[in-house]
């Protein structure tokens, strides 16, 4: 089907070709331009809009770079498909062949604890054979105790019997969301969210809607109007050092979310994966409404990414059902991982590795703050990532493509955006994964070079 498309273009405010790209982005996001529709030719569009053909050519080139349209030889140019959430998640886990990777929120491997030492101790344990049996579905009592002790260090007091062990936070979110919903339900999240949740919603056949945010996180009035118009079953939130925007939601906002959860009868899933790296908030949402909120934490960011251990605090009325879903997902978690964690809790390794990660993150974030001082960034000393608002004239996909070309991988806003609204021009820079500060410095300087239009910056190969 050939399209008749005549967008209204502002005659002021930035280059005309970018206005055209933005219109295209908006119309695709809002469903006015369906995937697969054939675009008018560049000449037809230029005539229709009464603009120079060069403007349309530039706009098409930019739109193609952003993945909004694609050319198919002589058949023409077509409206592109927004990437599927599960494909996004998979692509984020690919290893870059060369260059500096600021696209992944992985903990720096260089500061991981001593695994060989822990394994040597476990070998000598008289309990070693017990790790080869099926543990209870929620975890072995001594491992749950270690989890409860760890949670108390982040200000979350919990009885070990009220905990469930999972294979990391992604698994925890999967099990919680599956417990709370049935296919076709509507769930909400921050309008820019952790892509793992988009993938879960996609997998479970749920509709995920984005709640608009400001500098303090979800805007309560916006969430309320969403609740009035849609039947929201569950709200997923990442209130501290939010992925990707790095926002820390103030207590007053958390309290408003609680009020809304009670008024509109939705469940809250509070993902506090980075809580061990920062000072605890005065109260968690799960402490304010324990009967309708789940608390999730995991060892993957603060201890080690391969130690796949999540802890869930569930509302008391939901514990049994959560346990059943957990069993349906994997019967129980192999206890060896939890044993390593419990020993590291006991001998102070967890505390030491977290202190080291905090120190390193503070130094990396300070460096980033200095290098990016001319730009709008949201940086926190404990953040794994920072959020950079691109200056006018840059689209986040175009920027990500260009920085990748120069050897630095970053994550554009599109990866995190919920729904089909045109995303803001922001990028997430993961500073926490790069332990070599010189490498981090050169990566950030290359980005600054791009932002300042400095074409002398060379592509790095490391
Ligand atoms: C906000 C957030 N929640 C959950 C996860 C998944 O954590 P895990 O590795 O423990 O499964 C991530 C991973 O990046 C994350 O950023």
PDB file of N, CA and C and ligand atoms in Angstrom, residues 105 167-171 173 194 236 238 243 271 273 298-301 305 308-309 428, ligand 1:
ATOM      1  N   UNK A 105      25.093  -2.698  31.724  1.00  0.00           N
ATOM      2  CA  UNK A 105      25.193  -2.452  33.165  1.00  0.00           C
ATOM      3  C   UNK A 105      25.773  -3.660  33.903  1.00  0.00           C
ATOM      4  N   UNK A 167      16.809 -17.225  40.798  1.00  0.00           N
ATOM      5  CA  UNK A 167      18.060 -17.191  40.022  1.00  0.00           C
ATOM      6  C   UNK A 167      18.279 -15.773  39.496  1.00  0.00           C
ATOM      7  N   UNK A 168      18.448 -14.828  40.396  1.00  0.00           N
ATOM      8  CA  UNK A 168      18.661 -13.429  40.002  1.00  0.00           C
ATOM      9  C   UNK A 168      17.357 -12.650  39.950  1.00  0.00           C
ATOM     10  N   UNK A 169      17.497 -11.333  39.690  1.00  0.00           N
ATOM     11  CA  UNK A 169      16.317 -10.462  39.699  1.00  0.00           C
ATOM     12  C   UNK A 169      15.416 -10.692  38.484  1.00  0.00           C
ATOM     13  N   UNK A 170      16.015 -10.997  37.338  1.00  0.00           N
ATOM     14  CA  UNK A 170      15.171 -11.212  36.142  1.00  0.00           C
ATOM     15  C   UNK A 170      14.225 -12.397  36.381  1.00  0.00           C
ATOM     16  N   UNK A 171      14.761 -13.443  36.976  1.00  0.00           N
ATOM     17  CA  UNK A 171      13.924 -14.599  37.285  1.00  0.00           C
ATOM     18  C   UNK A 171      12.860 -14.208  38.322  1.00  0.00           C
ATOM     19  N   UNK A 173      11.498 -11.309  38.806  1.00  0.00           N
ATOM     20  CA  UNK A 173      10.451 -10.494  38.168  1.00  0.00           C
ATOM     21  C   UNK A 173       9.515 -11.367  37.332  1.00  0.00           C
ATOM     22  N   UNK A 194      13.693  -0.840  32.501  1.00  0.00           N
ATOM     23  CA  UNK A 194      14.634  -1.937  32.323  1.00  0.00           C
ATOM     24  C   UNK A 194      14.080  -2.870  31.233  1.00  0.00           C
ATOM     25  N   UNK A 236       5.426  -2.043  37.799  1.00  0.00           N
ATOM     26  CA  UNK A 236       6.835  -2.373  38.036  1.00  0.00           C
ATOM     27  C   UNK A 236       7.592  -1.063  38.193  1.00  0.00           C
ATOM     28  N   UNK A 238      11.504   0.759  39.453  1.00  0.00           N
ATOM     29  CA  UNK A 238      12.911   0.621  39.837  1.00  0.00           C
ATOM     30  C   UNK A 238      13.271   1.979  40.489  1.00  0.00           C
ATOM     31  N   UNK A 243      16.994   2.380  36.144  1.00  0.00           N
ATOM     32  CA  UNK A 243      17.540   1.969  34.863  1.00  0.00           C
ATOM     33  C   UNK A 243      16.511   2.314  33.789  1.00  0.00           C
ATOM     34  N   UNK A 271      11.772  -3.054  42.401  1.00  0.00           N
ATOM     35  CA  UNK A 271      13.073  -3.640  42.056  1.00  0.00           C
ATOM     36  C   UNK A 271      14.161  -2.724  42.613  1.00  0.00           C
ATOM     37  N   UNK A 273      17.528  -3.375  42.920  1.00  0.00           N
ATOM     38  CA  UNK A 273      18.737  -4.156  42.661  1.00  0.00           C
ATOM     39  C   UNK A 273      20.031  -3.421  43.038  1.00  0.00           C
ATOM     40  N   UNK A 298      19.021  -8.469  44.220  1.00  0.00           N
ATOM     41  CA  UNK A 298      19.829  -9.541  43.634  1.00  0.00           C
ATOM     42  C   UNK A 298      21.304  -9.253  43.861  1.00  0.00           C
ATOM     43  N   UNK A 299      22.075 -10.342  43.861  1.00  0.00           N
ATOM     44  CA  UNK A 299      23.514 -10.193  44.095  1.00  0.00           C
ATOM     45  C   UNK A 299      24.271  -9.835  42.814  1.00  0.00           C
ATOM     46  N   UNK A 300      23.576  -9.812  41.674  1.00  0.00           N
ATOM     47  CA  UNK A 300      24.303  -9.752  40.412  1.00  0.00           C
ATOM     48  C   UNK A 300      25.058  -8.447  40.182  1.00  0.00           C
ATOM     49  N   UNK A 301      24.520  -7.318  40.633  1.00  0.00           N
ATOM     50  CA  UNK A 301      25.223  -6.045  40.370  1.00  0.00           C
ATOM     51  C   UNK A 301      26.217  -5.724  41.483  1.00  0.00           C
ATOM     52  N   UNK A 305      28.033 -10.896  38.815  1.00  0.00           N
ATOM     53  CA  UNK A 305      26.926 -11.114  37.873  1.00  0.00           C
ATOM     54  C   UNK A 305      26.596 -12.596  37.666  1.00  0.00           C
ATOM     55  N   UNK A 308      23.995 -15.982  40.370  1.00  0.00           N
ATOM     56  CA  UNK A 308      22.609 -15.643  40.048  1.00  0.00           C
ATOM     57  C   UNK A 308      21.705 -15.872  41.242  1.00  0.00           C
ATOM     58  N   UNK A 309      21.658 -14.913  42.118  1.00  0.00           N
ATOM     59  CA  UNK A 309      20.880 -15.086  43.334  1.00  0.00           C
ATOM     60  C   UNK A 309      19.993 -13.865  43.581  1.00  0.00           C
ATOM     61  N   UNK A 428      21.894   6.013  27.629  1.00  0.00           N
ATOM     62  CA  UNK A 428      22.434   5.498  28.888  1.00  0.00           C
ATOM     63  C   UNK A 428      23.893   5.119  28.661  1.00  0.00           C
TER      64      UNK A 428
HETATM   65  C1  LIG B   1      16.817  -2.737  37.048  1.00  0.00           C
HETATM   66  C2  LIG B   1      17.244  -4.144  36.821  1.00  0.00           C
HETATM   67  N1  LIG B   1      16.521  -5.137  37.361  1.00  0.00           N
HETATM   68  C3  LIG B   1      16.853  -6.419  37.180  1.00  0.00           C
HETATM   69  C4  LIG B   1      17.954  -6.780  36.440  1.00  0.00           C
HETATM   70  C5  LIG B   1      18.282  -8.240  36.271  1.00  0.00           C
HETATM   71  O1  LIG B   1      19.142  -8.618  37.300  1.00  0.00           O
HETATM   72  P1  LIG B   1      19.764 -10.075  37.447  1.00  0.00           P
HETATM   73  O2  LIG B   1      21.067 -10.039  36.731  1.00  0.00           O
HETATM   74  O3  LIG B   1      19.934 -10.273  38.916  1.00  0.00           O
HETATM   75  O4  LIG B   1      18.818 -11.041  36.868  1.00  0.00           O
HETATM   76  C6  LIG B   1      18.737  -5.785  35.856  1.00  0.00           C
HETATM   77  C7  LIG B   1      19.884  -6.147  35.036  1.00  0.00           C
HETATM   78  O5  LIG B   1      20.467  -5.358  34.343  1.00  0.00           O
HETATM   79  C8  LIG B   1      18.379  -4.434  36.058  1.00  0.00           C
HETATM   80  O6  LIG B   1      19.076  -3.439  35.529  1.00  0.00           O
END
